[in-house]
Coordinates of C-alpha atoms and ligand atoms in Angstrom, one line a residue:
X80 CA 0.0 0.0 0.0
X81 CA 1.2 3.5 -0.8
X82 CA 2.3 5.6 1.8
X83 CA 2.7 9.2 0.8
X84 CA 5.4 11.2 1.4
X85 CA 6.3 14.7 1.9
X86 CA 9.4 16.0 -0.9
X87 CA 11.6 18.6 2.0
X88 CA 14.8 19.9 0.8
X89 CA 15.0 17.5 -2.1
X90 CA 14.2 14.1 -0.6
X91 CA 11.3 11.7 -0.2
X92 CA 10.6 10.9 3.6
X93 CA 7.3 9.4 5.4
X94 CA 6.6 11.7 8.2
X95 CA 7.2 11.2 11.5
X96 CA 3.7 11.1 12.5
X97 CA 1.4 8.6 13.9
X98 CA -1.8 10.5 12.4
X99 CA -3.3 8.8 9.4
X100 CA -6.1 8.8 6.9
X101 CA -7.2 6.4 3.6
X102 CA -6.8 8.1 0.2
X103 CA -10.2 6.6 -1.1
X104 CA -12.1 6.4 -4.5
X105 CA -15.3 8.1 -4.1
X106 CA -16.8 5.9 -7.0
X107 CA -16.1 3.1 -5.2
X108 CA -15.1 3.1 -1.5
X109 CA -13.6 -0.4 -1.4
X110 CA -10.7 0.5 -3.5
X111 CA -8.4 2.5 -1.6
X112 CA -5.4 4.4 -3.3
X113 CA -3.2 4.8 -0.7
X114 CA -2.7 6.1 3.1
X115 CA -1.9 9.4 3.9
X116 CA 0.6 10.2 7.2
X117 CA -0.7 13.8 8.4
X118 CA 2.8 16.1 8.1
X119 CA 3.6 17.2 11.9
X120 CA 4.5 21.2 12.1
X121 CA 7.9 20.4 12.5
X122 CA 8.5 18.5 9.2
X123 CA 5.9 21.7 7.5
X124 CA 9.0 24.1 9.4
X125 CA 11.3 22.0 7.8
X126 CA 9.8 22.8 4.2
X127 CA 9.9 26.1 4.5
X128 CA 13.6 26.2 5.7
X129 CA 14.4 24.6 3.0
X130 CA 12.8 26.6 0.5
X131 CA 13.9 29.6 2.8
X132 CA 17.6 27.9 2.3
X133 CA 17.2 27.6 -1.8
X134 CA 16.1 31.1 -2.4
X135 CA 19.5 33.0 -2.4
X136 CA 20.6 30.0 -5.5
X137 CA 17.1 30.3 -7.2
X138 CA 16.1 34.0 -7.0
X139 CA 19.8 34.8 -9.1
X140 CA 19.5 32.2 -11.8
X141 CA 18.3 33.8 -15.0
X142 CA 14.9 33.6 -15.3
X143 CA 15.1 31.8 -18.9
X144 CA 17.1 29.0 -17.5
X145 CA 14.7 28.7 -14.2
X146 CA 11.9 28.6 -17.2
X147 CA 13.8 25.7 -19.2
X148 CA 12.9 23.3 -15.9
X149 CA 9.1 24.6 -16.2
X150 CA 9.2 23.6 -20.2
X151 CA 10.5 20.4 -19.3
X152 CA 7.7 19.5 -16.8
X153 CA 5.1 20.5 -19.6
X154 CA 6.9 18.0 -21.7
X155 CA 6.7 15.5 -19.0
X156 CA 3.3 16.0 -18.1
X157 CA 2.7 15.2 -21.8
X158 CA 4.3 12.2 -21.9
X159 CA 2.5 10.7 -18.8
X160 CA -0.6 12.5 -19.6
X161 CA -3.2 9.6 -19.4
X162 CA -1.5 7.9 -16.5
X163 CA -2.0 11.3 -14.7
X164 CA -5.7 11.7 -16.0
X165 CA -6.1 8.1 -14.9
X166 CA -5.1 8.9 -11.3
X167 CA -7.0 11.9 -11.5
X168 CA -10.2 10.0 -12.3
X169 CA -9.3 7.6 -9.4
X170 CA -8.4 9.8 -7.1
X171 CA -10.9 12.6 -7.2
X172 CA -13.5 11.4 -9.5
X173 CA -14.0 13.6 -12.7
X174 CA -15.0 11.3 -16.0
X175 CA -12.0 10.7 -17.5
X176 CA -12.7 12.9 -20.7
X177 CA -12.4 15.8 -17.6
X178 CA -9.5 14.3 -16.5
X179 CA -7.1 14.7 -19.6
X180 CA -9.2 17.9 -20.1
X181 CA -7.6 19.3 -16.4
X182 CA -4.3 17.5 -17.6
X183 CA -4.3 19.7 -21.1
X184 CA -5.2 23.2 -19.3
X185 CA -1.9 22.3 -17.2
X186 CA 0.2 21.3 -19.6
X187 CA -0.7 24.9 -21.2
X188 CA -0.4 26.7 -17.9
X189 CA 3.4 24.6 -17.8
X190 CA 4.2 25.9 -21.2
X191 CA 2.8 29.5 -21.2
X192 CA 5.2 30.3 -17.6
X193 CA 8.0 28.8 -19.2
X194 CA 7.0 31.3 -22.2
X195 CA 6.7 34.2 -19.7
X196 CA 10.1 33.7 -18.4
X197 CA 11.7 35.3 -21.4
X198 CA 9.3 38.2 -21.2
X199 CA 10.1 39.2 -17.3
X200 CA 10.6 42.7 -18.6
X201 CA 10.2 46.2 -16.7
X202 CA 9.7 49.5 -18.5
X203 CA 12.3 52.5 -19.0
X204 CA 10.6 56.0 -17.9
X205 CA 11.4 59.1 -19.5
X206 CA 12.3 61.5 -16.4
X207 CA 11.7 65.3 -16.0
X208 CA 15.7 66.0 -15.6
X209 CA 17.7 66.0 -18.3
X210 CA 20.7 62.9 -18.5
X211 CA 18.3 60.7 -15.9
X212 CA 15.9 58.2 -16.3
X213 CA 13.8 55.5 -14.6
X214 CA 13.3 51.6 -15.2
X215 CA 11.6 49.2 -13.5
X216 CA 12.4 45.4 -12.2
X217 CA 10.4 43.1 -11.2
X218 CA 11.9 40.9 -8.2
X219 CA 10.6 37.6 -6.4
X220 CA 9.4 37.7 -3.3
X221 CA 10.9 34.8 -1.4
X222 CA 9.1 31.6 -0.3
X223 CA 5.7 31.0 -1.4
X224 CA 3.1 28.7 0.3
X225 CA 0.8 27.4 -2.6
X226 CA -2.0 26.1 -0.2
X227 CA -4.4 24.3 -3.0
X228 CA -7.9 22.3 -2.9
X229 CA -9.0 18.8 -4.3
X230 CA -11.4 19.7 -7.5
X231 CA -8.7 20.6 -9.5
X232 CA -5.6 18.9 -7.8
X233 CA -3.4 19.1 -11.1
X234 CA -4.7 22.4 -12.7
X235 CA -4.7 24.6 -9.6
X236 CA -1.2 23.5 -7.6
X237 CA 0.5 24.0 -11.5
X238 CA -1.5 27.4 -12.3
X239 CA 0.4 28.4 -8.7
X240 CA 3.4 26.2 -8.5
X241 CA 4.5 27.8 -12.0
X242 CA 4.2 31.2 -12.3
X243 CA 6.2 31.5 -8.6
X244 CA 9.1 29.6 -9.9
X245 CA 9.4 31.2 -12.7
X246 CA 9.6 34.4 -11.1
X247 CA 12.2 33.2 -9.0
X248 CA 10.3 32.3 -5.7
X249 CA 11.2 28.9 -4.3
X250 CA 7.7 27.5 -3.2
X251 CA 5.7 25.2 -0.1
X252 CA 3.1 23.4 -1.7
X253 CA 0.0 22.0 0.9
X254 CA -2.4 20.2 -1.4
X255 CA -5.9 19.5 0.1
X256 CA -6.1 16.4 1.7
X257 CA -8.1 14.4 -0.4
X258 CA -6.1 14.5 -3.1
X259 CA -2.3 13.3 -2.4
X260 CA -1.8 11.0 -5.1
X261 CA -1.7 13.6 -7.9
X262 CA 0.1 16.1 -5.8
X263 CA 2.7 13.8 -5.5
X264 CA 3.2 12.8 -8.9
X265 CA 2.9 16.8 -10.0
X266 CA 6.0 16.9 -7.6
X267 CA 7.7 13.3 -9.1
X268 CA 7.7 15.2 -12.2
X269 CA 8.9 18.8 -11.4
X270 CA 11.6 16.7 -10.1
X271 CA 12.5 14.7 -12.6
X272 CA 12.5 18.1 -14.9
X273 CA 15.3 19.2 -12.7
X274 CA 13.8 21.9 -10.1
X275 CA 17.3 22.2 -7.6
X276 CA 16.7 20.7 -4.4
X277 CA 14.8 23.0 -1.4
X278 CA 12.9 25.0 -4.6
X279 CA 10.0 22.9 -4.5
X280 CA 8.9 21.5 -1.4
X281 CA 5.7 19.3 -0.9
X282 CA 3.3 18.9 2.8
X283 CA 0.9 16.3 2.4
X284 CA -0.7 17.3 5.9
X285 CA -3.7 19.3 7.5
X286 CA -4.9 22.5 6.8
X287 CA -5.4 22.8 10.4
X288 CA -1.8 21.7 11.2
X289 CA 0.8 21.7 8.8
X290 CA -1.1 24.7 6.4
X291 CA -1.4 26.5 9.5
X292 CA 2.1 26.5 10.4
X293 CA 3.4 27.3 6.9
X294 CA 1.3 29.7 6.1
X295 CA 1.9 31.9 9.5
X296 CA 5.9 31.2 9.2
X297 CA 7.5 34.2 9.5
X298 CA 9.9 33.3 6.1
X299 CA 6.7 32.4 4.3
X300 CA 6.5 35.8 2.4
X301 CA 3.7 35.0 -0.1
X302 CA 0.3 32.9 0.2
X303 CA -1.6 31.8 -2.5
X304 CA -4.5 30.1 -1.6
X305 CA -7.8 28.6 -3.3
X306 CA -10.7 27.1 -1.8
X307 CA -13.5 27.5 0.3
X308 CA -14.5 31.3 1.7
X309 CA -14.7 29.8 5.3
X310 CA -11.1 28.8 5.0
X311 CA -9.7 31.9 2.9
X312 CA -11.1 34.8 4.8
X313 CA -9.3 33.2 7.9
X314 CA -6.1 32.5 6.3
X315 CA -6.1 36.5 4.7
X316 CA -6.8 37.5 8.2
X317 CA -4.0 35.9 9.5
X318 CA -1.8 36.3 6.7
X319 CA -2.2 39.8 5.7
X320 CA -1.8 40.8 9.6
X321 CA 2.1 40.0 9.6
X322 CA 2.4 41.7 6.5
X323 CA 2.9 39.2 4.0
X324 CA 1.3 39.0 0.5
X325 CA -1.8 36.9 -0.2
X326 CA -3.9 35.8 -2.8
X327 CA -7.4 34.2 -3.0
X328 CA -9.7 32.3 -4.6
X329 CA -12.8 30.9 -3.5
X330 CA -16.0 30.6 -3.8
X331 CA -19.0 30.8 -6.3
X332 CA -22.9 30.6 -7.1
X333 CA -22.3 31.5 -10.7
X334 CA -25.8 32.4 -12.8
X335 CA -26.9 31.9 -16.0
X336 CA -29.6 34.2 -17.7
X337 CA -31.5 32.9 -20.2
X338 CA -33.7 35.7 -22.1
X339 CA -36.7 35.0 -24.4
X340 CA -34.4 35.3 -27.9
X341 CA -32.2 32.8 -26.4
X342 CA -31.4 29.8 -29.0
X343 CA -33.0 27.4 -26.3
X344 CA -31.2 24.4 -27.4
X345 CA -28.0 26.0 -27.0
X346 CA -29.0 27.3 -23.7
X347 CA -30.2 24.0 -22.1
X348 CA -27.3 22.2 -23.2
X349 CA -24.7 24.7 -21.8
X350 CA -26.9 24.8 -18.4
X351 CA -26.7 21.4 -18.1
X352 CA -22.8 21.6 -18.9
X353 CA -22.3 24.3 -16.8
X354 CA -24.2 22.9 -13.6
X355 CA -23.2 19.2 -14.0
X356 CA -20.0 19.2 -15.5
X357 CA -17.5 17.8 -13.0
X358 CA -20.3 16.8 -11.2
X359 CA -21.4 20.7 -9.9
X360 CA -18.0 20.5 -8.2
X361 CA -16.1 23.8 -10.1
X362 CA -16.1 27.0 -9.0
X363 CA -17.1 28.7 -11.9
X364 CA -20.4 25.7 -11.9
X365 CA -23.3 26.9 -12.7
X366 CA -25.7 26.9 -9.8
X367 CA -29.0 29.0 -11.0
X368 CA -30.4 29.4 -14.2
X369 CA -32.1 32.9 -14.2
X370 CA -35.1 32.5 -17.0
X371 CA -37.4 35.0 -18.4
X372 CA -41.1 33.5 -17.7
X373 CA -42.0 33.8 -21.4
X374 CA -39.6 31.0 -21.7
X375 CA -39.4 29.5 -18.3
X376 CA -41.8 26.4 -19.0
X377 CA -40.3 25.5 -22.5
X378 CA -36.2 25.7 -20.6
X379 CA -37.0 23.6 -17.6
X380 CA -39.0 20.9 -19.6
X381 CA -35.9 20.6 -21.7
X382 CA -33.5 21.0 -18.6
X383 CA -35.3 18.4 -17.2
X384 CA -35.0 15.9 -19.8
X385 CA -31.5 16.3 -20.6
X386 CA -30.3 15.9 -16.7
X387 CA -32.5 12.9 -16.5
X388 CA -30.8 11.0 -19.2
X389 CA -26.8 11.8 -18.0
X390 CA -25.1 8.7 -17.6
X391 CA -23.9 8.4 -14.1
X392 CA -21.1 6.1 -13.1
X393 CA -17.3 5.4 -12.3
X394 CA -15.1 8.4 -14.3
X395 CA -13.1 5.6 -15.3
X396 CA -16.1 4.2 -17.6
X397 CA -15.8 7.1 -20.8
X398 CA -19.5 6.7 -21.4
X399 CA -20.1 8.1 -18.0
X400 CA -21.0 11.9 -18.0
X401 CA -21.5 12.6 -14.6
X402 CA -19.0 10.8 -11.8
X403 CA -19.7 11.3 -7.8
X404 CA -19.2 13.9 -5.4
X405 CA -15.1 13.4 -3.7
X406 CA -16.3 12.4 -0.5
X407 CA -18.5 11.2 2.1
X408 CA -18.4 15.0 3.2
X409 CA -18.9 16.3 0.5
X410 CA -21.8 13.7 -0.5
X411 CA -24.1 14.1 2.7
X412 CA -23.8 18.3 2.5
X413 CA -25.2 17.8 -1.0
X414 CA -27.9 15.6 0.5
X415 CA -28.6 17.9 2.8
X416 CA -29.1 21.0 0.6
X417 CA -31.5 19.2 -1.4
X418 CA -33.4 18.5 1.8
X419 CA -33.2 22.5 2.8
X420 CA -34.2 22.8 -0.9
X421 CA -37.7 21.2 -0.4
X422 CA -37.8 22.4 3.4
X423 CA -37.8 26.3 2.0
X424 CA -40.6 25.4 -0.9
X425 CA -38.5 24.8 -4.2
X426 CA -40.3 22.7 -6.5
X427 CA -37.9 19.3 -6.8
X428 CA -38.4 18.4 -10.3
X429 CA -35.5 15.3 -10.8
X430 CA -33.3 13.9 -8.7
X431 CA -33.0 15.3 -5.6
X432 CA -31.1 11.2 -3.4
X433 CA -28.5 9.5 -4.3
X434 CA -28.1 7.0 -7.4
X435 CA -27.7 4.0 -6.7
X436 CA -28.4 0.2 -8.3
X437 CA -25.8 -0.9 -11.0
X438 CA -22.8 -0.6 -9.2
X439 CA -23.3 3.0 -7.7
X440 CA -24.2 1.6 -3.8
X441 CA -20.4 2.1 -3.2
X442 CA -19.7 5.6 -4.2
X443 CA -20.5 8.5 -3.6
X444 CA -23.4 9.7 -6.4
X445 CA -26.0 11.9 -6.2
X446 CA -29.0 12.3 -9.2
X447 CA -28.7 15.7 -11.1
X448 CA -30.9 17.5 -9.2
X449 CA -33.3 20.3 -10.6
X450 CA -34.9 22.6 -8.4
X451 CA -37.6 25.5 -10.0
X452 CA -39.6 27.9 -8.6
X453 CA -36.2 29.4 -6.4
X454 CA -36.6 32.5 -5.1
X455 CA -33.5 34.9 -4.5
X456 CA -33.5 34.7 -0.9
X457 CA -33.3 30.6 -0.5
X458 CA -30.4 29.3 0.6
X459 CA -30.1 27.2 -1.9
X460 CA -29.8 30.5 -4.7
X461 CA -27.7 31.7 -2.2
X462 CA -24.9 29.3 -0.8
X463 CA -22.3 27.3 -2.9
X464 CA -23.5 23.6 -2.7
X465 CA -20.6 22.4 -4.6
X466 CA -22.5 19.4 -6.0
X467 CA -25.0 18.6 -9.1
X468 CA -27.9 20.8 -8.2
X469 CA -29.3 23.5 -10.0
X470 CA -31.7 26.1 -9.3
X471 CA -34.3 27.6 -11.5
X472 CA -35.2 31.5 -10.6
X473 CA -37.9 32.9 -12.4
X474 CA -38.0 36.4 -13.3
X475 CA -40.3 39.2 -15.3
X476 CA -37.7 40.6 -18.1
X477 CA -34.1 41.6 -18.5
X478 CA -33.7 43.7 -15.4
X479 CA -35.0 41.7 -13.3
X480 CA -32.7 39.2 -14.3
X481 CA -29.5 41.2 -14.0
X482 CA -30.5 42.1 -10.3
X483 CA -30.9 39.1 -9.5
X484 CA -27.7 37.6 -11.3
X485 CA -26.0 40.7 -8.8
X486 CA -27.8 39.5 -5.9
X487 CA -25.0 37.4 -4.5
X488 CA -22.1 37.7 -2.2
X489 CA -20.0 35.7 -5.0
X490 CA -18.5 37.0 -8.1
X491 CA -16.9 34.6 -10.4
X492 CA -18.5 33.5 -13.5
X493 CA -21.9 34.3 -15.4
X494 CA -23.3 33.9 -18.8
X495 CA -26.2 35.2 -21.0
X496 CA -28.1 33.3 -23.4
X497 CA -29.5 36.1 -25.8
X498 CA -29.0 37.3 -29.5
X499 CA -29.5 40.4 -28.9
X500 CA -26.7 43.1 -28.6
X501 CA -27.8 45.8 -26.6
X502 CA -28.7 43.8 -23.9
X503 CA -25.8 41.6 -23.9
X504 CA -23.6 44.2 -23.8
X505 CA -25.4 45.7 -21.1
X506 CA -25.3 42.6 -19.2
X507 CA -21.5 42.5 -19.7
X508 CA -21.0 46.3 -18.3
X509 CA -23.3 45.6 -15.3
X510 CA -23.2 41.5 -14.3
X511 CA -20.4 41.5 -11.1
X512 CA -18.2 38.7 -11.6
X513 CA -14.9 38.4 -12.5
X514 CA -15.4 36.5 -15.7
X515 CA -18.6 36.5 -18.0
X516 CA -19.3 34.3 -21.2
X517 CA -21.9 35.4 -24.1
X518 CA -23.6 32.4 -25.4
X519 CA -21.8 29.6 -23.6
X520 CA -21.1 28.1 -20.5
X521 CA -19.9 29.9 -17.0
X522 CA -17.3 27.6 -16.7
X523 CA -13.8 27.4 -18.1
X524 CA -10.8 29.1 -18.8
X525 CA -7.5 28.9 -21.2
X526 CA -4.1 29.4 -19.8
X527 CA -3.1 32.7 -21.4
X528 CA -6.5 34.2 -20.1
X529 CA -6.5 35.8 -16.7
X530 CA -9.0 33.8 -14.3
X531 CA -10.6 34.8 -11.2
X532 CA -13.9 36.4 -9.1
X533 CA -14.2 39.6 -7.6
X534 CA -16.7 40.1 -4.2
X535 CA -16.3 37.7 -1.8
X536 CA -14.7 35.4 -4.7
X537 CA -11.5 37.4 -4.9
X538 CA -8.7 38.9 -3.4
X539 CA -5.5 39.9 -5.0
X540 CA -4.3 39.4 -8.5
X541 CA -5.9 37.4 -11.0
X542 CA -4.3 34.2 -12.2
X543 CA -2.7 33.0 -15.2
X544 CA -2.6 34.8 -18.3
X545 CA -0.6 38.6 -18.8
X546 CA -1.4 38.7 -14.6
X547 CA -0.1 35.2 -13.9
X548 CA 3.3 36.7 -12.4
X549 CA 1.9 39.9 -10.7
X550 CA 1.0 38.1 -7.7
X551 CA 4.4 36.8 -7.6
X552 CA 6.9 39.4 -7.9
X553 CA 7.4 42.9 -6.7
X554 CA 8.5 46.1 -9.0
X555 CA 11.7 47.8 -8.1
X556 CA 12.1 51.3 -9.6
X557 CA 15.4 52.3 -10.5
X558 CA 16.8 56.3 -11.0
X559 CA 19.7 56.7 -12.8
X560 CA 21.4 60.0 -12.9
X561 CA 23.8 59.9 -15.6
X562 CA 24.9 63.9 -15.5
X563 CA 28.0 63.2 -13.0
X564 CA 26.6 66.8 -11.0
X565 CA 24.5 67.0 -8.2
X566 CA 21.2 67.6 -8.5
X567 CA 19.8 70.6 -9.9
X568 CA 16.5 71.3 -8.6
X569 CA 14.0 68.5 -6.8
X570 CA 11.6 66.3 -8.0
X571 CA 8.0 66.2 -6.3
Ligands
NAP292 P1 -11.0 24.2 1.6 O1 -11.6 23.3 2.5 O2 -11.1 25.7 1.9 O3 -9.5 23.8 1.5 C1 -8.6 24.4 0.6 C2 -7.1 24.2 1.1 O4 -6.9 24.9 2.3 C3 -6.8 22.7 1.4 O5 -5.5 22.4 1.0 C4 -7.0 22.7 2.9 O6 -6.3 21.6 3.5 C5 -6.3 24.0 3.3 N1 -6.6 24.5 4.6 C6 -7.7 24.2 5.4 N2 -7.6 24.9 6.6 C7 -6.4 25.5 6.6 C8 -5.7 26.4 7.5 N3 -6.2 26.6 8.7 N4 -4.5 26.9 7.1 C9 -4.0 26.6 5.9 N5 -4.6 25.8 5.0 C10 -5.8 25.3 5.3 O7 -11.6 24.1 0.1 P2 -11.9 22.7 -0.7 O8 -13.0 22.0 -0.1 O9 -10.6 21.9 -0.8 O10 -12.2 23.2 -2.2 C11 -13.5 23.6 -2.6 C12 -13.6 25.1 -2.6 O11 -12.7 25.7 -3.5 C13 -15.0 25.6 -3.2 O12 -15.5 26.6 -2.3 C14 -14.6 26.1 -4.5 O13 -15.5 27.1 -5.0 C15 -13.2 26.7 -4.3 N6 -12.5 26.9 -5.5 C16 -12.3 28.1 -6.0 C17 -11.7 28.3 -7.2 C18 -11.4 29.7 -7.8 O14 -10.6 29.9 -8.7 N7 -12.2 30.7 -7.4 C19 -11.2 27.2 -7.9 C20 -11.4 25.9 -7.4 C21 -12.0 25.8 -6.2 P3 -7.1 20.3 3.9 O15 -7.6 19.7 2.6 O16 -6.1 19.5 4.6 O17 -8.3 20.7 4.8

C-alpha cells in the first residue's frame, strides 16, 4: 500500500507522525489508493527552511534558465498525460474525458510560464531631468506557500506552482487532503524536470496543522490560496496581519440568464454543462439558471429531460457523464441541501437522493438534481453547494434578471443566453463577476486568459494569463542620474 510522502529539501521521507487517513475512490469506496501520514508542524517548518535555504541560489538564476525546468515539466506531463488523467479519475473522480481535459489546461499553464520567463521585462521611464531616467524590475518575493484544494488537484497547484518559480520564488506546496496522489506525482515530475533541491517542497498534511504552520511562518513571504471562503477569509486575516502577500480564490454561485431570444437548445445544453460538469464541483459551476417567464416552462421541460438522461457512473467508464461527489463530506452536505431545498418550498423536479443500483451503492453519487420555482433569498440561490444541483429562478424581463444575477455575495462567472446586442452588452458592463461568457457556458478558462472572481470570490491578482506573475513578484524602480553633477532642482 502506498504511503505518501512529503518531498523537503529534495528528498522523499514518510513523516514522523502517527496521524493517518485512507486516500479513497469516491466511485467506489472499497478501492483504496493509498494512506496518507498527516505532516507534523515540525516536518511543515522544515519545508519552509528549506525553500527559505534555496532562495538566495534560485532567486539569481536567470529567469530563462529557471523557465527551461518549467518547459520540461510540460513536456513531462505530456508524456504521462493519461497515466496522470487516470489517477485523476481515481483519485478525485471527474470522468476521465475531464481528467485529460484538467491535464491539457496544465500542460498549457506549464508551457505559457515557461514562455513568460523570457518576457520578465520592466519598462524604462522618461524622467523630468535632463541625462536621468527610470526603469523598472520586477523581483521575487521569497518563499511562497501554494495552499491548493481537491477539485482541481493538477490544474490549480500548477497554475500556482508555475508562475512562482518562474519568477524566481522557491515554493511550499500543501495540497488539500483528499487528493495526495496527484500532488505527488505533480511533484515526481517537477523533479524529474530538474527543479534544484529545497525549490519545491511538498506537505501532504492538514490544513489545520501543517497549512497553519506554513502559512503563519515568518519566512513564508507570499500565500496563494484557493478554496472555500470559510477557510480563505481566515487565512487572509492571519496572513495579511504579519504583512505578507496573499492571494485568494474561493468561492462561487455562478448564474446563467437565459432571455426569451435565447437559441433554447443552445442554452439548455450549456446549463446542463455548466451545472453538472464535474459533477457541480467547479467553481465557476453553474448553480442557477435565471429565465425570463416567457420561456421558463419551455427551458425547464428541456433541462429536465437532458439531466435525467446523463449517464452516471465510475469516471473511469468514458461513457459516464456525470462521476460522484469526492467524499463522504462532500456527499451528505449535497444531500442535505436538497433536503433544505424542499424544506424552504423549491419545486424538486428530478433527482434530488442518491443514485444507486448498477454498481453505484459504493460511491459517492447523487441524481442531477433540478430545483424551479427558487426565489433569490433561498439558501439554496444563495450558498455554494458544490455538488450537481441547480436552481431555476424565475424572473419578469431583463432587469429583473440582471439584479438578481448581482444579488449574490459571490463574483466569479456568469453567462447570458440572448442574440441580442444591446442587452448583452449591457449585461457584460453591469453583471459583477470576475469572468462573463456570451452564449456559452460559465465555466472554463485557457491558460493565457487571466481567471478569477471579484466580491467575496476574490482577493488579490488574477491568475494565469498577462497577470499570472503579478502576484508573484514585486517592482523595483530604479533612478539613474547619468549627469556626473548634483542635482539641480528637486523632483515632487
Ligand atoms: P477548503 O476546505 O477551503 O481547502 C482548501 C485548502 O486549504 C486545502 O488544502 C486545505 O487543507 C487548506 N486548509 C484548510 N484549513 C487551513 C488552515 N487553517 N490553514 C491553511 N490551510 C488550510 O476548500 P476545498 O473544499 O478543498 O475546495 C473547494 C472550494 O474551493 C470551493 O469553495 C470552490 O469554489 C473553491 N474553488 C475556487 C476556485 C477559484 O478559482 N475561485 C477554484 C477551485 C475551487 P485540507 O484539505 O487538509 O483541509
Amino acid at each position: 500500500m502506498t504511503i505518501y510522502r512529503n518531498f523537503i529539501n529534495g528528498e522523499w521521507a514518510e513523516s514522523a507522525s502517527s496521524k493517518t487517513a485512507q486516500n479513497i475512490n469516491p466511485a467506489n469506496t472499497d478501492d483504496v489508493l493509498g494512506t496518507i501520514k498527516q505532516a507534523t508542524r515540525e516536518e511543515a517548518r522544515r519545508a519552509v527552511e528549506s525553500a527559505a535555504e534555496a532562495f538566495r541560489m534560485w532567486r539569481t538564476t536567470p529567469a530563462p534558465q529557471r523557465g527551461r525546468i518549467i518547459a520540461r515539466a510540460a513536456r513531462l506531463m505530456e508524456e504521462n498525460k493519461e497515466e496522470l488523467a487516470q489517477l485523476l479519475t481515481r483519485e478525485e473522480g471527474k470522468t476521465i474525458s475531464e481528467s485529460r481535459g484538467e491535464l491539457q489546461r496544465s500542460i498549457n499553464v506549464a508551457e505559457f510560464c515557461a514562455g513568460e520567463s523570457r518576457r520578465m521585462n520592466g519598462e524604462t521611464i522618461q524622467s523630468e531631468l535632463p541625462a536621468n531616467f527610470a526603469y523598472t524590475i520586477k523581483q521575487p518575493l521569497g518563499v511562497v506557500a501554494c495552499v491548493t484544494p481537491w477539485n482541481f488537484p493538477v490544474a490549480i497547484p500548477v497554475w500556482k506552482i508555475a508562475p512562482a518559480l518562474v519568477a524566481g520564488n522557491t515554493v511550499v506546496f500543501k495540497p488539500a487532503s483528499l487528493t495526495p496522489a496527484t500532488a505527488t506525482r505533480i511533484v515526481e515530475l517537477f523533479e524529474e524536470a530538474g527543479i534544484p533541491r529545497g525549490v519545491l517542497n511538498l506537505i501532504i498534511g492538514s490544513g489545520s496543522e501543517a497549512g497553519d504552520e506554513i502559512i503563519n511562518h515568518p519566512a513564508v513571504k507570499a500565500v496563494s490560496f484557493t478554496g472555500s471562503n470559510q477557510i480563505g477569509i481566515r487565512l487572509y486575516e492571519e496572513v495579511s496581519r504579519r504583512g505578507a502577500k496573499v492571494q485568494c480564490e474561493m468561492g462561487g454561485k455562478n448564474p446563467v440568464v437565459v432571455l426569451e431570444d435565447a437559441d433554447m437548445d443552445l442554452a439548455v445544453e450549456s446549463t446542463v454543462q455548466g451545472g453538472f460538469g464535474s459533477t457541480g464541483q467547479r467553481c465557476t459551476a453553474t448553480s442557477r439558471a435565471i429565465v425570463v417567464n416567457e420561456v421558463a416552462d419551455r427551458f425547464v421541460e428541456r433541462l429536465v429531460e437532458r439531466a435525467n438522461n446523463l449517464r452516471i457512473g465510475a469516471g473511469s467508464d468514458p461513457q459516464v457523464e456525470i462521476g460522484p461527489s469526492v467524499d463522504e463530506n462532500q456527499f451528505k452536505t449535497v444531500l442535505e441541501y436538497i433536503d433544505i431545498g424542499r424544506e424552504d418550498g423549491a419545486r424538486l423536479l428530478c433527482g434530488g437522493e442518491r443514485a444507486s443500483g448498477d454498481g453505484l451503492d459504493k460511491g459517492y453519487f447523487v441524481k442531477p438534481t433540478v430545483f424551479d420555482f427558487v426565489t433569490p433569498d433561498m439558501r439554496i440561490a444563495r450558498e455554494e453547494i458544490f455538488g450537481p444541483v441547480l436552481s431555476v429562478l424565475r424572473v419578469k424581463d431583463f432587469d429583473e434578471a440582471l439584479q438578481v444575477a448581482n444579488d449574490s455575495e459571490y463574483g466569479l462567472s456568469s453567462s447570458i443566453f440572448s442574440s441580442d446586442a444591446t442587452r448583452i452588452f449591457r449585461f457584460v458592463d453591469e453583471i459583477e463577476t470576475g469572468m462573463t461568457h456570451i452564449n456559452s457556458p460559465t465555466t472554463g478558462g485557457e491558460a493565457h486568459i487571466p481567471f478569477g472572481g471579484i466580491k467575496a470570490t476574490g482577493i488579490g491578482d488574477r491568475e494565469q494569463g498577462s497577470t499570472a506573475l503579478d502576484f508573484y513578484t514585486d517592482l523595483k524602480v530604479v533612478y539613474v542620474d547619468y549627469t556626473g553633477r548634483k542635482r539641480e532642482g528637486n523632483l515632487y
